[in-house]
Amino acid sequence: MPSHWTGDQSTNHVVYGFVPSECPPMGLETLKIDDFQLHASTMRRYGLGAHRGRLNIQAGLYDDDLYDGAWCAGRNDPLQWLEVDARRLTKFTGVITQGRSSLWSSDWVTSYKVLVSNDSHTWVTLKNGSQDLIFIGNKEKEIPVLNMFPVAAVARYIRVNPRSWFNRGSICMRVEILGCPIRNEITTTDNLDFKHHSYKEMRHLMKVVNEMCPNITRIYNIGKSHSGQKLYAIEISDNPGEHEPGEPEFRYTAGSHGNEVLGRELLLLLMQFMCQEYLSGSPRIRHLVHETRIHLLPSVNPDGYDKALEVGSELSGWSLGRWSQDGVDIHHNFPDLNSILWEAETKKWIPRKMLNHHVPIPEWYQSKNSTVASETRALVSWMEKIPFVLGGNLQGGELVVTFPYDRTRSQGVSREQTPTPDDHVFRWLAFSYASTHRLMTDARRRVCHTEDFAKEDGTINGASWHTAAGSMNDFSYLHTNCFELSMYVGCDKFPHESELAEEWENNRESLLVFMEQVHRGIKGIVWDMQGRGIANATIQVEGIGHDIRTAADGDYWRLLNPGEYSITVRAEGYSASSKVCEVGYDIGATRCDFTVSRTNLSRIKEIMERYNKQPIRQPLRPPVRQLQARRPGPRHRRVRTS
């Protein structure tokens, strides 16, 4: 194809030409375009100003919210417009539009013109020959509609001018502009594969990483999706395939919502990066690999991802591909163990009838007739099989880290601080990711939708944001030893390929720092007197009402913030043992081993089992009273007479 025309850029003439290749979104959705670059002819009110006219932006609950769901013009006439200032010459190639995000109103634009300018004073309308181009807009408010220009237009400013709108609504729009800056920016120096990967391409990339680093990687699958696609994970460690006492198990998962694809690509980039850095001798990566068993599961919901990928990064909207093939929200498909624990606490059953950890899964949930996705069952089995210590699930559509509990304790309350007994630990873990992200804690950044999480250091208790029963985070904490958090890694759930390098730079340090937190707290092994590890021993921390258990080899990891802690170990058949363990500020868990002895009762039981549970036979002796009853009286001698 011929390239775009060249001309005198000092004039106000707009340059046209054929589109040589697809140009990416300029970044209204990802906030790369800031609020000061957006202008409008009029606005109904501030909450519906130009700064809200971003693709996929979500509204608050009520229509009069400060953060509403579109730009809406102050008047309904053909003189209204929404303008974007690219701040440099840009090759504009297309526009994507949506209507207003609202539970109560129906507003969208059904047709529009596009105008461009180099000085914001003289405007040129895109034409088809001698006629102004009229682009067909939306037929409802949520599904994005893409219009590509017949020829590219090089200019600095672009306006969308609504010409008609839904007859029972108003002029309201959410927009994304496709455009290529004349000079591309270099955003990263890492030599990685920055693209969206189909399922087949994902498998191939994981195989390439495995072949590059065969001594530290292993590919395995944890089960299958509803449609039969295998859920592949990669392990990165110095001894792949085996749990080693003393090495904590860490996991990242992504893509439980199939349309939130940034996390999927970040994990594919992370495995490439760690392999390359290990081979190049990076001390930091080598230490992580040698001291940690790392598991990366990039696509929990490949069926949903396929749906989103089919229509593309900007046209999948807010929810297409979110659910599994059989319509289940995987992230919130786990058993509600919160209610079981809280009911037991209310009835004062703990610890007499029930423990404060490893809450059992209800029988109804495990039945074949329960509404449980095959992907969820695979995750539950995986989480039970491997003694994970720390985990993060990557999601999208926001910039925040959430931590348990995700469900409010008070019934009928939609938002409420609901802390776990380990709230201080969870807050530190969340802050470790958010504070090292390039944008999460930046007070100057614009909010993604309606919540300003930067004011809260980029973190929030899940239940105080929006309550959700049966979340993966709560299940992990209550049923296993693993502390799980959710990282919402970008405002755009499905960013364009051109944004991936920048998103990698935003998240790379956070991904590494969070992994390193698995080495914070105490660790050790619980032995018996013969030096054998004791499985399922309980590790209790005084003052924290949540215990953990030892793994099969008797080893354990307990995440704790710096300080002194009184630790007690209990195991069935053994005497309890306590000691004080100190956690320092430097990364590296404090070693805190225990050796416990058998109780007298357990020794007796062991002997009884050795004799087939029969008591040891002793010579029978009658009771003292019985002996006394049998004792004969004094014998009288007979005197013989002669």
XYZ file of C-alpha atoms in Angstrom:
642
model
C 0.000 0.000 0.000
C 1.180 3.522 -0.631
C 2.212 5.407 2.481
C 0.437 8.555 3.655
C 1.126 11.793 1.835
C 3.774 14.201 2.989
C 3.185 17.913 2.970
C 3.874 21.257 4.608
C 3.017 20.624 8.273
C 3.297 24.337 9.078
C -0.046 24.837 7.367
C -3.421 23.734 8.608
C -3.872 21.269 5.748
C -4.722 17.812 7.010
C -2.817 14.996 5.301
C -4.660 11.927 4.061
C -3.461 8.539 2.844
C -4.141 4.811 2.856
C -3.776 2.917 6.133
C -0.502 0.949 5.802
C -1.183 -1.076 8.946
C -3.552 -1.146 11.896
C -2.890 1.645 14.361
C -3.443 0.935 18.059
C -5.777 2.715 20.458
C -4.359 6.016 21.619
C -5.219 5.252 25.232
C -8.516 6.842 26.316
C -9.399 3.569 28.027
C -5.930 2.942 29.483
C -5.649 6.580 30.671
C -2.587 7.183 28.503
C -4.651 10.108 27.259
C -5.103 12.295 30.346
C -8.134 14.392 31.260
C -6.528 17.615 30.005
C -6.407 16.168 26.480
C -10.198 15.736 26.362
C -12.560 18.598 25.559
C -16.224 18.944 24.628
C -18.604 21.518 23.238
C -20.879 21.297 26.308
C -21.586 18.905 29.176
C -24.711 18.100 31.138
C -22.782 18.259 34.446
C -19.256 17.590 35.689
C -19.845 13.869 36.241
C -20.735 13.621 32.530
C -17.872 15.790 31.289
C -15.417 15.067 28.472
C -13.063 13.271 30.887
C -15.732 10.548 31.282
C -16.022 9.872 27.558
C -13.636 6.897 27.638
C -14.348 3.471 26.155
C -15.603 0.934 28.716
C -15.592 3.414 31.600
C -18.038 2.254 34.286
C -20.580 4.419 36.071
C -21.393 4.616 39.751
C -24.588 3.070 41.069
C -26.694 6.203 40.633
C -27.051 8.527 37.648
C -26.182 11.665 39.600
C -22.837 10.206 40.671
C -19.698 12.337 40.471
C -18.206 9.533 38.382
C -20.749 8.833 35.679
C -20.542 6.558 32.654
C -19.983 8.740 29.551
C -19.626 12.220 28.124
C -23.097 13.662 27.707
C -23.680 16.921 25.863
C -25.496 19.786 27.578
C -27.846 20.099 24.592
C -29.193 17.671 22.013
C -28.315 19.248 18.659
C -25.894 18.549 15.751
C -23.420 21.188 16.955
C -22.018 19.055 19.819
C -18.591 17.423 19.746
C -16.042 15.474 21.801
C -12.398 16.375 21.088
C -9.074 14.619 21.689
C -5.745 16.472 21.620
C -2.997 13.973 20.695
C -0.345 16.641 21.525
C 1.659 15.684 18.423
C 1.065 14.766 14.821
C -0.789 11.490 14.711
C -2.046 9.248 11.949
C -5.726 8.735 12.850
C -7.236 5.553 11.393
C -10.511 4.852 13.206
C -12.995 5.448 16.032
C -14.702 3.049 18.462
C -17.881 4.180 20.211
C -20.224 3.032 22.979
C -23.286 4.519 24.639
C -23.586 5.573 28.259
C -22.899 3.104 31.086
C -25.983 3.374 33.286
C -28.439 1.121 35.103
C -31.218 3.677 34.671
C -30.722 5.594 31.395
C -30.580 4.604 27.719
C -28.369 7.040 25.826
C -26.270 6.465 22.709
C -25.277 8.106 19.434
C -26.514 6.424 16.252
C -24.429 8.360 13.694
C -21.588 10.877 13.682
C -19.041 12.785 11.624
C -15.295 12.993 12.292
C -13.277 16.215 11.971
C -9.506 16.759 12.301
C -7.279 19.805 12.775
C -3.670 20.860 13.330
C -4.454 23.993 15.373
C -7.925 23.341 16.911
C -9.342 26.355 14.991
C -9.584 25.197 11.390
C -11.358 21.864 11.059
C -11.651 19.486 8.118
C -14.432 16.876 7.946
C -13.490 13.406 6.703
C -15.048 12.875 3.292
C -16.008 10.142 0.893
C -15.227 11.894 -2.365
C -17.029 15.228 -2.153
C -19.536 14.137 0.494
C -19.031 14.320 4.268
C -18.612 10.856 5.738
C -21.428 9.822 8.069
C -20.369 6.926 10.308
C -22.960 4.506 11.675
C -22.855 4.510 15.466
C -24.413 2.327 18.134
C -27.668 0.391 18.338
C -27.491 -0.045 22.114
C -25.279 1.273 24.900
C -22.766 -1.475 25.692
C -21.498 -3.214 22.551
C -18.553 -1.259 21.049
C -18.783 -0.323 17.358
C -15.633 0.186 15.286
C -15.462 2.457 12.226
C -12.226 2.482 10.242
C -11.485 5.515 8.056
C -11.253 4.857 4.300
C -7.938 6.731 4.411
C -5.763 7.791 7.340
C -5.725 11.424 8.444
C -2.561 12.985 9.881
C -3.316 15.787 12.339
C -2.991 16.734 16.007
C -6.654 17.105 17.003
C -9.687 14.932 16.274
C -13.377 15.547 16.969
C -16.390 13.244 16.965
C -19.542 15.161 15.990
C -22.829 13.322 16.790
C -25.472 13.709 14.078
C -28.242 11.467 15.443
C -28.993 9.652 18.681
C -31.458 7.250 20.290
C -34.848 8.945 20.080
C -35.720 8.343 23.732
C -32.269 9.322 24.967
C -29.608 11.994 24.737
C -26.188 12.612 23.166
C -23.876 10.466 25.281
C -20.712 8.674 24.159
C -17.749 6.617 25.282
C -14.950 6.687 22.730
C -11.570 5.274 21.780
C -9.460 6.712 18.933
C -7.135 4.564 16.828
C -3.974 6.400 15.885
C -0.232 6.026 15.321
C 2.093 8.768 16.581
C 4.497 9.911 13.888
C 7.358 8.998 16.236
C 6.974 5.765 18.184
C 8.087 5.636 21.792
C 10.484 2.983 23.092
C 8.996 1.694 26.342
C 11.165 -1.289 27.306
C 14.564 -2.837 26.671
C 13.485 -6.407 27.499
C 13.625 -8.728 24.485
C 10.264 -10.425 24.997
C 7.325 -11.498 22.844
C 4.917 -8.572 23.214
C 1.745 -9.847 21.545
C -1.570 -11.486 22.339
C -1.228 -15.268 22.204
C -3.942 -17.658 21.118
C -4.237 -20.932 23.014
C -1.990 -22.696 20.492
C 0.542 -19.843 20.573
C 0.510 -19.855 24.384
C 1.358 -23.573 24.463
C 4.135 -23.034 21.928
C 5.630 -20.151 23.906
C 5.626 -22.193 27.116
C 7.378 -25.013 25.241
C 9.999 -22.568 23.935
C 10.697 -21.358 27.485
C 10.954 -24.961 28.676
C 13.440 -25.793 25.903
C 15.512 -22.678 26.676
C 15.662 -23.500 30.402
C 15.069 -27.265 30.709
C 16.876 -27.564 34.050
C 14.666 -25.076 35.885
C 11.251 -25.434 34.201
C 8.528 -28.046 33.910
C 5.212 -27.819 32.048
C 2.193 -29.648 33.454
C -1.584 -29.293 33.387
C -3.969 -29.140 36.344
C -7.094 -30.265 34.469
C -9.313 -29.224 31.573
C -11.734 -26.438 30.730
C -15.406 -27.062 29.964
C -14.604 -27.431 26.253
C -11.643 -29.747 26.918
C -8.715 -27.349 26.664
C -5.925 -28.263 29.092
C -5.077 -25.769 31.824
C -1.310 -25.533 31.456
C 1.035 -24.330 34.189
C 4.801 -23.941 34.236
C 6.962 -24.569 37.273
C 10.202 -22.635 37.736
C 12.612 -24.000 40.367
C 16.069 -25.542 40.677
C 14.520 -29.000 41.098
C 11.299 -28.974 39.065
C 8.734 -31.620 39.868
C 9.548 -32.146 43.555
C 8.561 -30.357 46.731
C 11.686 -29.674 48.770
C 11.404 -29.071 52.524
C 12.608 -25.546 53.194
C 11.517 -24.161 49.800
C 8.156 -22.343 49.843
C 5.611 -22.887 47.072
C 4.376 -19.731 45.280
C 1.756 -19.322 42.556
C 0.465 -16.715 40.125
C -2.773 -17.391 38.252
C -4.487 -15.295 35.593
C -7.492 -15.287 33.329
C -10.239 -16.632 35.613
C -12.256 -13.955 33.818
C -11.382 -14.795 30.221
C -11.723 -11.229 28.934
C -9.218 -9.837 31.460
C -6.256 -10.812 29.334
C -3.491 -8.494 30.543
C -2.670 -10.846 33.423
C -2.365 -13.772 31.010
C 0.185 -11.914 28.889
C 2.065 -10.642 31.957
C 2.614 -14.222 33.151
C 3.790 -15.296 29.688
C 6.205 -12.358 29.736
C 7.292 -13.196 33.294
C 8.259 -16.771 32.423
C 10.287 -15.550 29.430
C 11.952 -12.875 31.534
C 12.894 -15.228 34.370
C 14.373 -17.780 31.977
C 16.445 -15.144 30.155
C 17.623 -13.495 33.371
C 18.543 -16.848 34.904
C 20.649 -17.755 31.875
C 22.350 -14.345 31.954
C 23.327 -14.880 35.606
C 21.048 -12.336 37.337
C 21.725 -12.797 41.108
C 18.196 -11.745 42.009
C 16.465 -14.197 39.666
C 18.872 -17.020 40.471
C 18.211 -16.583 44.188
C 14.441 -16.626 43.598
C 14.658 -19.785 41.472
C 17.000 -21.617 43.863
C 15.034 -20.749 47.007
C 11.431 -20.878 45.733
C 9.184 -23.242 43.813
C 7.250 -20.938 41.481
C 4.102 -21.950 39.570
C 2.602 -19.788 36.799
C -0.879 -20.629 35.454
C -1.512 -18.044 32.711
C -4.992 -19.034 31.521
C -7.566 -20.373 33.986
C -10.428 -19.736 31.538
C -9.146 -20.366 27.987
C -12.698 -20.815 26.655
C -13.684 -17.305 27.740
C -10.435 -15.903 26.368
C -11.190 -17.391 22.937
C -14.505 -15.514 22.842
C -12.863 -12.188 23.691
C -9.967 -12.764 21.296
C -12.340 -13.504 18.420
C -13.696 -9.938 18.384
C -10.449 -8.243 19.410
C -9.004 -6.048 22.082
C -11.258 -2.998 21.706
C -14.523 -4.632 20.649
C -15.018 -7.257 23.357
C -16.664 -4.697 25.618
C -16.754 -5.075 29.391
C -17.987 -8.654 29.806
C -17.697 -10.798 26.648
C -15.631 -13.848 27.638
C -15.775 -13.147 31.377
C -17.534 -16.408 32.218
C -16.632 -20.024 31.541
C -18.152 -21.885 28.585
C -21.011 -23.035 30.831
C -21.671 -19.527 32.178
C -19.844 -19.654 35.530
C -17.819 -16.833 37.105
C -14.812 -18.975 38.054
C -13.256 -16.540 40.527
C -16.439 -16.566 42.643
C -17.320 -20.246 42.136
C -15.608 -21.596 45.260
C -17.484 -22.872 48.343
C -18.566 -20.230 50.838
C -16.448 -21.275 53.824
C -16.782 -17.856 55.476
C -20.350 -18.561 56.581
C -19.370 -21.961 57.979
C -16.510 -20.485 60.019
C -18.479 -17.478 61.261
C -21.428 -19.645 62.334
C -19.037 -21.912 64.263
C -17.506 -18.856 65.950
C -20.946 -17.533 66.902
C -21.869 -20.903 68.432
C -18.477 -21.078 70.207
C -17.584 -24.352 68.496
C -13.945 -23.370 67.956
C -11.715 -25.196 68.727
C -13.850 -27.873 70.454
C -15.979 -28.925 67.459
C -14.228 -27.155 64.607
C -10.806 -25.676 63.863
C -10.090 -22.081 62.817
C -8.278 -23.268 59.682
C -8.618 -25.880 56.929
C -12.383 -25.447 56.998
C -13.810 -28.529 55.228
C -15.636 -28.270 51.898
C -19.383 -28.997 52.246
C -20.603 -32.298 50.789
C -23.148 -30.605 48.526
C -20.369 -28.686 46.782
C -18.519 -31.883 45.906
C -21.550 -33.584 44.348
C -21.730 -33.934 40.582
C -25.006 -31.988 40.440
C -23.610 -28.812 42.026
C -23.002 -25.780 39.806
C -19.232 -25.961 39.877
C -17.175 -25.314 36.738
C -14.649 -27.938 35.682
C -12.015 -25.195 35.844
C -12.907 -24.504 39.492
C -12.695 -28.198 40.414
C -9.255 -28.328 38.791
C -8.123 -25.297 40.797
C -9.401 -26.763 44.078
C -7.577 -30.037 43.449
C -4.362 -28.166 42.545
C -4.564 -25.961 45.646
C -5.071 -29.008 47.888
C -2.266 -31.011 46.299
C 0.548 -28.457 46.546
C 1.314 -26.734 49.893
C 1.244 -23.187 48.534
C 2.282 -20.405 50.915
C 1.480 -17.265 48.895
C -0.467 -16.594 45.718
C -1.645 -13.783 43.494
C -4.404 -13.903 40.885
C -4.076 -11.254 38.180
C -7.256 -9.529 37.050
C -8.078 -6.403 35.053
C -10.286 -3.354 34.710
C -8.815 -1.460 37.691
C -5.546 -0.469 39.366
C -5.708 -1.862 42.894
C -4.717 -4.870 45.020
C -7.478 -6.493 47.090
C -7.069 -8.818 50.055
C -9.452 -11.029 52.127
C -12.025 -11.232 53.295
C -14.006 -10.648 50.098
C -17.353 -11.252 51.789
C -18.957 -8.980 54.363
C -19.719 -10.601 57.694
C -22.899 -8.592 58.255
C -25.773 -9.985 56.200
C -27.400 -7.636 53.717
C -24.457 -5.208 53.744
C -22.806 -4.673 50.362
C -19.651 -2.915 51.608
C -18.002 -3.374 54.971
C -14.453 -3.742 56.288
C -14.160 -7.458 57.008
C -10.606 -8.234 58.107
C -9.047 -11.665 58.585
C -7.050 -12.490 61.727
C -3.985 -11.852 59.521
C -5.118 -8.403 58.391
C -1.755 -6.722 59.082
C 0.083 -9.345 57.031
C -2.374 -9.037 54.141
C -2.090 -5.256 54.141
C 1.685 -5.487 53.905
C 1.501 -8.044 51.080
C -0.938 -5.844 49.137
C 1.194 -2.751 49.655
C 4.336 -4.599 48.500
C 2.745 -4.981 45.052
C 0.928 -1.654 44.825
C 3.826 0.494 46.028
C 6.236 -0.925 43.427
C 3.760 -0.606 40.550
C 4.464 2.431 38.403
C 0.919 3.824 38.660
C -1.121 2.298 41.513
C 0.001 4.672 44.253
C 0.549 7.735 42.047
C -1.772 10.369 43.498
C -1.590 12.332 40.241
C -3.023 9.557 38.109
C -6.614 9.641 36.970
C -9.059 7.108 38.441
C -9.957 4.213 36.155
C -13.713 4.444 36.731
C -15.241 5.679 39.989
C -12.865 4.754 42.835
C -9.705 6.673 43.748
C -7.664 3.792 45.156
C -4.442 5.824 45.107
C -5.722 7.548 48.270
C -5.653 4.124 49.969
C -2.101 3.343 48.797
C -3.508 1.305 45.915
C -4.968 -1.406 48.182
C -8.356 -2.253 49.660
C -10.058 -4.944 51.709
C -12.167 -6.892 49.205
C -15.400 -6.761 51.217
C -15.158 -2.993 51.620
C -15.094 -2.650 47.816
C -17.807 -5.088 46.803
C -18.864 -8.194 48.695
C -18.602 -11.575 46.978
C -19.268 -15.007 48.446
C -17.145 -17.975 47.401
C -14.105 -16.058 46.185
C -10.819 -17.764 45.377
C -9.005 -15.550 47.905
C -11.222 -16.461 50.869
C -11.265 -20.147 49.960
C -7.480 -20.278 49.722
C -7.062 -18.681 53.157
C -9.736 -20.742 54.934
C -9.159 -24.160 53.339
C -5.391 -24.232 52.724
C -2.234 -22.615 54.118
C -2.032 -20.157 51.213
C -2.505 -16.384 51.541
C -4.104 -15.256 48.254
C -4.601 -11.691 46.922
C -6.051 -10.202 43.726
C -4.023 -7.788 41.622
C -6.037 -5.607 39.246
C -3.160 -4.777 36.941
C -4.638 -2.236 34.498
C -7.673 -0.085 33.729
C -8.025 -1.770 30.340
C -9.022 -5.422 30.601
C -7.866 -6.210 27.054
C -5.210 -3.662 26.026
C -3.973 -3.454 22.478
C -0.731 -5.281 21.645
C 1.043 -1.947 21.332
C 0.325 -1.305 25.040
C 1.809 -4.572 26.320
C 5.414 -3.364 26.556
C 4.371 -0.394 28.674
C 2.092 -2.548 30.850
C 5.014 -4.931 31.384
C 7.142 -2.046 32.611
C 4.301 -0.961 34.897
C 4.048 -4.408 36.521
C 7.456 -6.097 36.203
C 8.979 -4.942 39.498
C 5.727 -5.568 41.358
C 5.536 -9.144 40.075
C 9.046 -9.853 41.368
C 8.711 -8.030 44.693
C 5.473 -9.836 45.544
C 7.095 -13.207 44.835
C 9.914 -12.324 47.213
C 7.416 -11.799 50.055
C 6.969 -15.579 50.294
C 10.274 -15.483 52.204
C 8.871 -13.297 54.997
C 7.911 -14.738 58.397
C 9.018 -17.998 59.997
C 9.784 -21.422 58.565
C 10.893 -24.747 59.936
C 10.281 -28.457 60.338
C 8.420 -30.277 63.092
C 10.312 -33.469 64.001
C 9.615 -36.416 66.245
C 12.311 -37.782 68.591
C 13.583 -40.088 65.822
C 14.124 -37.160 63.417
C 11.108 -37.862 61.215
C 8.964 -34.987 59.938
C 5.407 -34.859 61.281
C 2.693 -34.057 58.745
C -0.451 -32.047 59.650
C 0.987 -30.617 62.837
C -0.740 -27.357 63.785
C 1.308 -24.145 63.992
C -0.358 -21.625 66.312
C 0.710 -17.993 66.684
C -0.354 -16.412 69.955
C -2.740 -13.525 69.338
C -3.654 -14.561 65.773
C -6.773 -16.713 65.484
C -5.757 -18.556 62.337
C -3.478 -21.596 62.373
C -1.645 -23.429 59.606
C -0.478 -27.012 59.181
C 2.782 -28.705 58.281
C 3.218 -30.324 54.860
C 3.845 -34.029 54.221
C 7.534 -33.788 55.224
C 6.782 -31.855 58.415
C 7.931 -28.538 56.946
C 5.946 -25.315 57.273
C 5.992 -21.629 56.317
C 4.096 -19.021 58.295
C 3.848 -15.516 56.817
C 4.311 -12.855 59.506
C 5.317 -9.217 59.739
C 8.466 -8.252 61.701
C 8.207 -8.801 65.461
C 8.445 -11.394 68.248
C 5.906 -14.210 68.293
C 5.084 -17.025 70.689
C 4.671 -20.142 68.553
C 3.048 -23.372 69.729
C 3.121 -26.664 67.836
C 0.480 -29.329 68.381
C 0.229 -32.741 66.742
C -2.027 -35.677 67.509
C -0.233 -38.103 69.813
C 2.522 -35.642 70.732
C 3.069 -33.228 73.571
C 2.668 -29.546 72.674
C 5.821 -27.461 72.324
C 6.231 -23.668 72.441
C 9.002 -21.161 71.805
C 9.469 -17.488 70.929
C 10.540 -16.764 67.335
C 11.631 -13.353 66.038
C 10.941 -12.073 62.516
C 13.353 -9.441 61.200
C 12.893 -6.691 58.644
C 15.163 -8.195 56.005
C 13.779 -10.624 53.449
C 14.453 -14.169 54.601
C 12.248 -16.235 56.905
C 13.450 -16.976 60.447
C 14.214 -20.649 61.067
C 12.045 -22.027 63.881
C 12.195 -25.850 64.182
C 10.428 -28.011 66.766
C 11.094 -31.485 68.147
C 8.146 -33.036 69.950
C 7.817 -36.225 72.006
C 5.039 -38.776 72.103
C 2.502 -38.633 74.908
C 2.144 -41.626 77.250
C -1.356 -42.254 75.947
C -0.133 -42.400 72.340
C 2.566 -44.902 73.321
C -0.035 -47.143 74.955
C -2.235 -46.920 71.849
C 0.730 -47.818 69.663
C 1.454 -50.922 71.742
C -2.200 -51.909 71.628
C -2.256 -51.555 67.836
C 0.811 -53.772 67.648
C -1.191 -56.516 69.363
C -4.215 -56.046 67.137
C -5.799 -53.644 69.607
C -5.967 -56.387 72.296
C -4.869 -55.450 75.818
C -1.777 -57.145 77.202
C -2.790 -60.287 79.112
C -1.730 -60.548 82.767
C -2.321 -63.437 85.250
C -5.788 -63.000 86.669
C -5.963 -62.173 90.359
C -9.305 -61.996 92.152
C -10.188 -58.845 94.031
C -9.148 -58.527 97.652
C -12.753 -58.659 98.945
C -13.388 -61.830 97.014
C -10.271 -63.427 98.524
C -11.396 -62.429 101.985
C -14.818 -63.938 101.423
C -13.283 -67.241 100.436
C -10.809 -67.438 103.340
C -11.810 -70.366 105.657
C -12.296 -69.875 109.382
C -9.931 -71.317 112.072
C -9.511 -75.050 111.965
C -10.162 -77.062 115.165
C -7.956 -80.016 115.904
C -9.619 -83.178 116.867
C -8.330 -84.614 120.090
C -8.059 -88.307 120.016
C -9.113 -90.103 123.180
C -7.804 -93.358 124.079
